[in-house]
Short mmCIF file of C-alpha atoms and ligand atoms in Angstrom, two decimals:
data_model
loop_
_atom_site.label_atom_id
_atom_site.label_comp_id
_atom_site.label_asym_id
_atom_site.label_seq_id
_atom_site.Cartn_x
_atom_site.Cartn_y
_atom_site.Cartn_z
CA GLU A 1 0.00 0.00 0.00
CA LYS A 2 2.97 2.31 0.51
CA ASP A 3 4.47 1.11 -2.78
CA GLY A 4 7.70 0.10 -1.10
CA HIS A 5 8.12 3.41 0.73
CA ASP A 6 8.55 3.67 4.49
CA TRP A 7 5.84 6.31 4.88
CA PHE A 8 2.67 7.32 3.11
CA MET A 9 4.10 10.81 3.02
CA ARG A 10 7.13 9.71 1.04
CA LYS A 11 4.95 7.74 -1.33
CA GLU A 12 2.74 10.79 -1.79
CA ILE A 13 5.72 13.05 -2.47
CA PHE A 14 6.85 10.69 -5.23
CA GLU A 15 3.32 10.49 -6.64
CA GLN A 16 3.29 14.21 -7.35
CA PRO A 17 4.14 14.08 -11.06
CA ARG A 18 1.13 11.82 -11.55
CA ALA A 19 -1.11 13.86 -9.25
CA VAL A 20 -0.28 17.09 -11.06
CA ALA A 21 -0.80 15.47 -14.46
CA ASP A 22 -4.18 14.07 -13.38
CA SER A 23 -5.26 17.45 -12.05
CA LEU A 24 -4.58 18.97 -15.47
CA LEU A 25 -6.36 16.26 -17.41
CA GLY A 26 -9.39 17.17 -19.50
CA ARG A 27 -9.30 20.88 -18.78
CA ARG A 28 -9.14 21.98 -22.44
CA ASN A 29 -11.77 21.56 -25.11
CA ALA A 30 -11.16 20.61 -28.73
CA ALA A 31 -10.53 24.25 -29.58
CA GLY A 32 -7.83 24.45 -26.93
CA ARG A 33 -9.84 26.70 -24.61
CA LEU A 34 -9.97 26.03 -20.92
CA GLN A 35 -13.14 24.43 -19.68
CA LEU A 36 -13.80 23.77 -16.04
CA ASP A 37 -16.88 21.59 -16.02
CA GLU A 38 -17.45 21.72 -12.29
CA VAL A 39 -17.43 25.54 -12.22
CA ARG A 40 -21.15 25.98 -12.46
CA LEU A 41 -21.00 29.76 -12.60
CA SER A 42 -22.07 31.40 -15.83
CA ASP A 43 -19.63 33.50 -17.83
CA GLU A 44 -21.80 36.47 -17.00
CA GLU A 45 -21.54 35.81 -13.28
CA LEU A 46 -17.79 35.38 -13.57
CA ARG A 47 -17.39 38.57 -15.59
CA ASP A 48 -19.12 40.48 -12.81
CA ILE A 49 -16.67 39.28 -10.16
CA ASP A 50 -14.72 42.30 -8.95
CA LYS A 51 -12.87 40.80 -6.00
CA VAL A 52 -11.64 37.39 -4.92
CA ILE A 53 -11.16 36.34 -1.31
CA VAL A 54 -9.30 33.11 -0.77
CA ILE A 55 -9.88 31.41 2.57
CA ALA A 56 -8.05 28.36 3.85
CA CYS A 57 -5.92 26.98 6.66
CA GLY A 58 -2.38 25.67 6.93
CA THR A 59 -0.81 24.44 3.76
CA SER A 60 -3.96 25.23 1.79
CA PHE A 61 -3.57 28.85 2.90
CA TYR A 62 -0.11 28.93 1.36
CA ALA A 63 -1.56 27.65 -1.91
CA GLY A 64 -3.97 30.58 -1.60
CA MET A 65 -1.07 33.01 -1.30
CA VAL A 66 0.30 31.73 -4.58
CA ALA A 67 -3.19 32.09 -6.08
CA LYS A 68 -3.13 35.77 -5.20
CA TYR A 69 0.04 36.39 -7.19
CA ALA A 70 -1.33 34.44 -10.15
CA ILE A 71 -4.91 35.72 -10.25
CA GLU A 72 -3.99 39.36 -9.76
CA HIS A 73 -1.39 39.09 -12.51
CA TRP A 74 -3.61 37.37 -15.03
CA CYS A 75 -7.02 38.84 -14.20
CA ARG A 76 -6.27 42.30 -12.83
CA ILE A 77 -8.75 41.98 -9.98
CA PRO A 78 -7.84 42.33 -6.32
CA VAL A 79 -7.34 39.10 -4.41
CA GLU A 80 -7.25 38.87 -0.64
CA VAL A 81 -6.04 35.77 1.14
CA GLU A 82 -7.27 35.14 4.62
CA LEU A 83 -6.91 32.46 7.24
CA ALA A 84 -10.34 30.86 7.55
CA SER A 85 -10.23 31.12 11.33
CA GLU A 86 -9.81 34.90 11.16
CA PHE A 87 -12.16 35.63 8.30
CA ARG A 88 -15.53 35.59 10.00
CA TYR A 89 -14.46 37.60 12.96
CA ARG A 90 -13.37 40.74 11.18
CA ASP A 91 -16.59 41.74 9.41
CA PRO A 92 -15.22 41.19 5.89
CA ILE A 93 -16.65 43.18 3.00
CA LEU A 94 -18.59 40.68 0.92
CA THR A 95 -20.93 41.43 -1.97
CA ARG A 96 -22.65 39.50 -4.74
CA GLU A 97 -19.67 40.36 -6.91
CA THR A 98 -17.18 38.77 -4.53
CA LEU A 99 -15.89 35.32 -5.36
CA VAL A 100 -14.87 33.46 -2.23
CA VAL A 101 -12.46 30.63 -3.00
CA ALA A 102 -12.22 28.02 -0.25
CA ILE A 103 -9.21 25.76 -0.54
CA SER A 104 -9.38 22.53 1.44
CA GLN A 105 -7.79 19.20 0.71
CA SER A 106 -10.18 17.30 2.99
CA GLY A 107 -13.25 19.41 2.40
CA GLU A 108 -14.08 19.00 6.08
CA THR A 109 -12.03 21.68 7.85
CA ALA A 110 -14.39 23.36 10.30
CA ASP A 111 -12.81 26.82 10.14
CA THR A 112 -13.07 26.87 6.36
CA LEU A 113 -16.60 25.49 6.39
CA GLN A 114 -17.81 28.15 8.81
CA ALA A 115 -16.15 30.83 6.71
CA ILE A 116 -17.97 29.79 3.53
CA ARG A 117 -21.26 29.56 5.37
CA HIS A 118 -20.74 33.15 6.43
CA ALA A 119 -19.85 34.21 2.88
CA ARG A 120 -23.00 32.63 1.53
CA THR A 121 -25.18 34.48 3.99
CA GLN A 122 -23.75 37.63 2.40
CA ARG A 123 -24.75 36.35 -1.08
CA SER A 124 -21.17 35.97 -2.27
CA LYS A 125 -20.36 33.17 -4.70
CA VAL A 126 -18.30 30.37 -3.22
CA LEU A 127 -15.96 28.18 -5.22
CA ALA A 128 -14.25 25.26 -3.51
CA ILE A 129 -10.90 23.78 -4.47
CA CYS A 130 -10.99 20.35 -2.93
CA ASN A 131 -9.51 16.87 -3.13
CA SER A 132 -12.34 14.89 -1.56
CA ASN A 133 -15.31 14.17 -3.74
CA GLY A 134 -18.63 14.87 -2.11
CA SER A 135 -17.18 16.26 1.12
CA THR A 136 -18.96 19.03 3.00
CA ILE A 137 -17.17 22.11 1.68
CA PRO A 138 -17.77 21.42 -2.03
CA ARG A 139 -21.34 20.34 -1.23
CA GLU A 140 -22.00 23.72 0.35
CA SER A 141 -20.31 25.70 -2.43
CA ASP A 142 -21.70 27.12 -5.69
CA ALA A 143 -18.87 25.68 -7.71
CA VAL A 144 -15.93 23.39 -7.28
CA ILE A 145 -12.64 22.53 -8.88
CA TYR A 146 -11.61 19.07 -7.78
CA THR A 147 -7.94 18.29 -7.54
CA HIS A 148 -7.09 14.77 -8.57
CA ALA A 149 -4.35 13.95 -6.10
CA GLY A 150 -5.99 10.72 -4.95
CA PRO A 151 -6.38 10.01 -1.24
CA GLU A 152 -3.78 11.79 0.88
CA ILE A 153 -3.06 9.70 3.98
CA GLY A 154 -0.03 11.42 5.50
CA VAL A 155 -1.08 14.16 7.90
CA ALA A 156 1.40 16.50 6.24
CA SER A 157 -0.02 17.72 2.97
CA THR A 158 2.23 17.23 -0.07
CA LYS A 159 0.47 16.14 -3.25
CA GLY A 160 -2.57 17.93 -1.88
CA PHE A 161 -0.60 21.18 -1.96
CA LEU A 162 0.83 20.79 -5.45
CA THR A 163 -2.54 19.91 -6.93
CA GLN A 164 -4.16 22.85 -5.14
CA LEU A 165 -1.61 25.06 -6.86
CA VAL A 166 -2.61 23.56 -10.19
CA ALA A 167 -6.28 24.26 -9.47
CA CYS A 168 -5.48 27.85 -8.49
CA TYR A 169 -3.58 28.41 -11.72
CA LEU A 170 -6.43 26.91 -13.72
CA LEU A 171 -8.92 29.13 -11.95
CA GLY A 172 -6.82 32.23 -12.62
CA LEU A 173 -6.39 31.37 -16.27
CA TYR A 174 -10.07 30.53 -16.66
CA LEU A 175 -11.12 33.83 -15.13
CA ALA A 176 -8.69 35.60 -17.46
CA GLN A 177 -10.21 33.76 -20.42
CA VAL A 178 -13.77 34.66 -19.44
CA LYS A 179 -12.95 38.23 -18.54
CA GLY A 180 -10.73 38.68 -21.58
CA THR A 181 -7.87 40.11 -19.56
CA ARG A 182 -5.32 37.91 -21.37
CA TYR A 183 -5.02 36.78 -24.97
CA ASN A 184 -6.00 33.19 -25.64
CA ASP A 185 -2.52 32.47 -26.96
CA GLU A 186 -0.97 33.57 -23.73
CA ILE A 187 -3.37 31.45 -21.69
CA ALA A 188 -2.67 28.44 -23.90
CA GLN A 189 1.05 29.00 -23.46
CA VAL A 190 0.78 28.90 -19.66
CA VAL A 191 -1.35 25.75 -19.84
CA ASP A 192 1.37 24.22 -22.04
CA GLN A 193 3.93 25.16 -19.41
CA LEU A 194 1.75 23.60 -16.72
CA GLU A 195 1.62 20.41 -18.75
CA GLN A 196 5.40 20.25 -18.63
CA MET A 197 5.44 20.45 -14.85
CA PRO A 198 5.07 16.71 -14.11
CA ALA A 199 8.33 16.09 -15.99
CA HIS A 200 10.01 18.94 -14.11
CA ILE A 201 8.81 17.60 -10.76
CA GLU A 202 10.23 14.23 -11.74
CA THR A 203 13.59 15.89 -12.37
CA VAL A 204 13.54 17.44 -8.89
CA LEU A 205 12.61 14.10 -7.33
CA GLY A 206 15.66 12.66 -9.07
CA GLN A 207 17.76 14.75 -6.68
CA ALA A 208 16.22 13.25 -3.56
CA ASP A 209 19.53 11.70 -2.49
CA GLN A 210 21.19 15.10 -2.40
CA VAL A 211 18.39 16.41 -0.17
CA TYR A 212 18.59 13.35 2.09
CA ALA A 213 22.34 13.89 2.52
CA LEU A 214 21.57 17.42 3.68
CA ALA A 215 18.98 16.13 6.13
CA ARG A 216 21.65 13.86 7.64
CA GLU A 217 23.91 16.85 8.14
CA PHE A 218 21.26 18.85 9.90
CA VAL A 219 20.03 16.31 12.42
CA GLY A 220 20.23 18.07 15.75
CA THR A 221 19.90 21.61 14.43
CA PRO A 222 17.65 23.59 16.78
CA SER A 223 16.29 25.94 14.16
CA VAL A 224 15.95 26.38 10.40
CA LEU A 225 14.87 29.46 8.45
CA PHE A 226 13.36 29.67 4.99
CA LEU A 227 13.49 32.70 2.72
CA GLY A 228 11.55 33.45 -0.42
CA ARG A 229 10.18 36.31 -2.47
CA HIS A 230 7.08 36.62 -4.63
CA ALA A 231 5.62 33.15 -5.26
CA GLY A 232 8.65 31.77 -3.44
CA TYR A 233 7.52 33.38 -0.20
CA PRO A 234 4.58 31.01 0.40
CA VAL A 235 6.94 28.17 -0.50
CA ALA A 236 9.25 29.31 2.29
CA LEU A 237 6.31 29.34 4.71
CA GLU A 238 5.29 25.88 3.57
CA GLY A 239 8.84 24.54 4.00
CA ALA A 240 8.86 25.85 7.56
CA LEU A 241 5.44 24.37 8.35
CA LYS A 242 6.52 20.93 7.10
CA LEU A 243 9.54 21.00 9.37
CA LYS A 244 7.57 22.12 12.42
CA GLU A 245 4.89 19.50 11.86
CA LEU A 246 7.20 16.58 11.27
CA ALA A 247 10.54 17.25 12.95
CA TYR A 248 9.18 19.38 15.82
CA ILE A 249 11.93 21.92 15.44
CA HIS A 250 11.73 25.65 15.30
CA ALA A 251 11.33 26.76 11.72
CA GLU A 252 10.23 30.04 10.23
CA GLY A 253 9.63 31.33 6.76
CA PHE A 254 10.22 34.95 5.80
CA ALA A 255 9.79 37.19 2.83
CA ALA A 256 13.43 37.86 2.01
CA GLY A 257 12.85 41.61 1.82
CA GLU A 258 11.61 41.66 5.40
CA LEU A 259 14.87 40.31 6.81
CA LYS A 260 16.41 43.69 7.38
CA HIS A 261 13.31 44.78 9.26
CA GLY A 262 13.99 42.41 12.11
CA PRO A 263 14.52 38.70 11.46
CA ILE A 264 18.14 39.15 10.41
CA ALA A 265 18.87 39.55 14.11
CA LEU A 266 18.22 35.79 14.43
CA VAL A 267 21.05 34.93 12.10
CA ASP A 268 24.01 33.42 13.82
CA ASP A 269 26.95 31.15 13.02
CA GLY A 270 25.88 27.94 11.34
CA LEU A 271 22.12 28.67 11.19
CA PRO A 272 20.74 26.74 8.21
CA ILE A 273 18.71 28.92 5.84
CA TRP A 274 16.87 27.53 2.86
CA CYS A 275 16.60 30.12 0.12
CA VAL A 276 14.06 29.85 -2.68
CA VAL A 277 15.78 31.83 -5.40
CA PRO A 278 13.41 33.29 -8.02
CA PRO A 279 14.18 32.66 -11.69
CA ARG A 280 16.25 35.35 -13.40
CA GLY A 281 13.93 37.75 -15.14
CA ARG A 282 13.42 41.30 -16.20
CA ASP A 283 12.31 42.34 -12.74
CA GLN A 284 14.73 42.82 -9.89
CA LEU A 285 13.52 39.81 -7.93
CA HIS A 286 16.52 37.63 -8.54
CA GLU A 287 19.13 40.31 -7.82
CA LYS A 288 17.34 41.37 -4.66
CA MET A 289 17.19 37.78 -3.44
CA VAL A 290 20.87 37.23 -4.15
CA SER A 291 21.80 40.28 -2.12
CA GLY A 292 19.61 39.09 0.76
CA ILE A 293 21.41 35.75 0.68
CA GLN A 294 24.74 37.54 0.68
CA GLU A 295 23.68 39.42 3.80
CA VAL A 296 22.74 36.35 5.83
CA ARG A 297 25.82 34.49 4.70
CA ALA A 298 28.05 37.35 5.78
CA ARG A 299 26.55 36.84 9.24
CA GLY A 300 27.46 33.19 9.38
CA ALA A 301 24.35 31.44 8.02
CA ARG A 302 24.66 28.19 6.06
CA THR A 303 22.74 28.84 2.91
CA ILE A 304 20.95 26.05 1.08
CA CYS A 305 19.78 27.53 -2.20
CA LEU A 306 17.14 26.30 -4.58
CA ALA A 307 17.98 27.99 -7.86
CA GLU A 308 17.19 27.40 -11.50
CA GLU A 309 19.55 25.61 -13.88
CA GLY A 310 22.13 28.00 -15.27
CA ASP A 311 21.89 30.52 -12.44
CA THR A 312 25.58 31.10 -11.81
CA ALA A 313 25.14 34.38 -9.92
CA ILE A 314 24.01 32.44 -6.86
CA GLU A 315 26.98 30.07 -6.76
CA PRO A 316 29.36 32.20 -4.65
CA TYR A 317 26.73 32.55 -1.92
CA ALA A 318 25.32 29.04 -1.81
CA ASP A 319 26.88 26.64 0.67
CA GLU A 320 24.60 24.02 -0.80
CA LEU A 321 22.88 24.28 -4.15
CA ILE A 322 19.94 22.31 -5.42
CA ARG A 323 18.99 22.93 -9.00
CA LEU A 324 15.44 23.55 -10.17
CA PRO A 325 14.24 23.30 -13.75
CA LYS A 326 13.78 26.60 -15.58
CA VAL A 327 10.15 27.61 -15.15
CA PRO A 328 8.29 30.94 -14.88
CA VAL A 329 8.28 32.53 -11.44
CA LEU A 330 4.53 32.03 -10.93
CA LEU A 331 4.83 28.29 -11.52
CA GLN A 332 8.05 27.83 -9.57
CA PRO A 333 6.28 26.72 -6.34
CA LEU A 334 5.40 23.45 -8.11
CA VAL A 335 9.06 22.52 -8.26
CA ALA A 336 10.51 24.48 -5.34
CA ALA A 337 8.23 22.94 -2.69
CA VAL A 338 9.41 19.41 -3.46
CA PRO A 339 12.94 19.47 -1.97
CA LEU A 340 11.50 21.08 1.17
CA GLN A 341 8.99 18.23 1.53
CA LEU A 342 11.76 15.67 1.06
CA PHE A 343 13.96 17.45 3.58
CA ALA A 344 11.29 17.53 6.30
CA CYS A 345 10.29 13.91 5.66
CA GLU A 346 13.87 12.69 5.84
CA LEU A 347 14.93 14.79 8.82
CA ALA A 348 11.91 13.66 10.83
CA THR A 349 12.58 10.03 9.88
CA LEU A 350 16.19 10.32 11.01
CA MET A 351 14.99 11.81 14.28
CA GLY A 352 12.79 8.77 14.82
CA HIS A 353 9.44 10.51 14.50
CA ASP A 354 6.25 9.09 13.06
CA VAL A 355 6.09 11.04 9.83
CA ASP A 356 2.59 9.98 8.84
CA MET A 357 1.05 10.78 12.21
CA PRO A 358 2.92 13.64 13.83
CA ARG A 359 2.15 14.30 17.46
CA ASN A 360 -0.83 16.52 18.36
CA LEU A 361 -2.13 16.70 14.78
CA ALA A 362 -5.11 15.28 12.93
CA LYS A 363 -5.51 14.91 9.18
CA SER A 364 -8.62 16.98 9.11
CA VAL A 365 -9.43 19.49 11.77
CA THR A 366 -13.16 19.29 12.28
CA VAL A 367 -13.37 21.55 15.29
CA GLU A 368 -13.07 25.32 15.20
O1 M6R B 1 -7.98 19.73 4.55
P1 M6R B 1 -7.53 21.15 4.56
O2 M6R B 1 -6.78 21.51 3.31
O3 M6R B 1 -8.66 22.11 4.80
O4 M6R B 1 -6.52 21.27 5.77
C1 M6R B 1 -5.94 22.49 6.12
C2 M6R B 1 -4.82 22.31 7.11
O5 M6R B 1 -5.31 21.73 8.29
C3 M6R B 1 -3.70 21.44 6.55
O6 M6R B 1 -3.18 21.96 5.36
C4 M6R B 1 -2.56 21.30 7.56
O7 M6R B 1 -1.91 22.51 7.74
C5 M6R B 1 -1.60 20.20 7.11
N1 M6R B 1 -1.29 19.33 8.20
C6 M6R B 1 -0.33 20.75 6.51
O8 M6R B 1 0.61 19.76 6.21
#
C-alpha cells in the first residue's frame, strides 16, 4: 500500500508528477480553450466578479497566497487571502460580486466550512478547491474545482498542496479567459507550461539523495529558516510548516525583503537557511534575493539555495545548491516545494518521528 516506501508521506511526495498530471487532465476543449466543467457559474456571473477572497488553513492557505500572485497578474482583480479562522471575525466586505475561493484538501475543515457559510449568507459566490469528492465544503459551495491527487493519507499535505496550486492556476487562467484580460494564446502557453510540470517535478525528485544527505547533516539543528520572495515566499512558509509539523523543530519562513526589518537579528553562526531563489527575469527579484542571501551568509548562516539551472550568480553565496528546472516565477512553487517536503520527511525520519502521524495533529481538523 505504501508502494515500497517507508511512509505514506514519502509515497505521496513521489506520486506528485502523476497527481499534477491528473489534475490537469481534461481541462481543455477541442478548440484548446480552458473548460472547467465543475465551475457551475455562468460567464456572465464570472465577468461580474470584482474581488476574490481566498480562505483556507495551513498548507492550503499557502496555496492561496500563490493564487493571489497568479490571479492578480492574469485577471487584474484584487485578491485577498485570509486564514479561515480569522475571516468571520473581522466583518469582511462581501458582496454579490465577490468570489470566495475556499481551498481545502479534505473538504471537512471546520474553520473553512464556517467561513464559507458566512460568505453565503452575504450572497457571495463560493468556489471550492478540494480533493475529496462529495465532502462538506464542495457540497455547500456554488462551484468546485476538484484536484485529482488521490487520497492523501499522511497528515502533512504534499500532493494535496501541489494539486491545489494547479487548481489555483487553472482558476486564474479561466477567469482571465472569461474576462478577456489575457489573450487566448498567452493562456494556452501557460497551460502548455503547466503540462510540462510533471516532468520537471520528476527531475527534482531525481535529486532526492542530495536532499537526504543534507537532512543527515542537519540532524540536531535547533532551528531552520526559509526565505523566499514573490511566489517563493509562500513556499518558504510551507517549508517551515513541514519542518515544524514533522521534525518538531523551530522553523520560520520569511519574505526575504523583510529580513532587514527584524529577522536578520536571528542569524548566527551555522544557522541553516533555505533560500528559494526566483528565476532570473526582467524584474529585480533575482538580484534582490541574491543580495539578501549575501547578507545572511556574511553573518554566518549556512545557505541552502534552490535555484534554477544556469543561475551562476548564486553560486558564490550558496553553501549548498539544489537545481530547479527553468520555469516561470509564478509556476516555480510546483518545483521548489518538493525538496522542502523531502527534507522535512527525511529529517523527521532520522529523528525517529512518526512522519505519517505527527504528534498533536489530525488529518482533518473538524473543530473550530
Ligand atoms: O484539509 P484542509 O486543506 O482544509 O486542511 C488544512 C490544514 O489543516 C492542513 O493543510 C494542515 O496545515 C496540514 N497538516 C499541513 O501539512
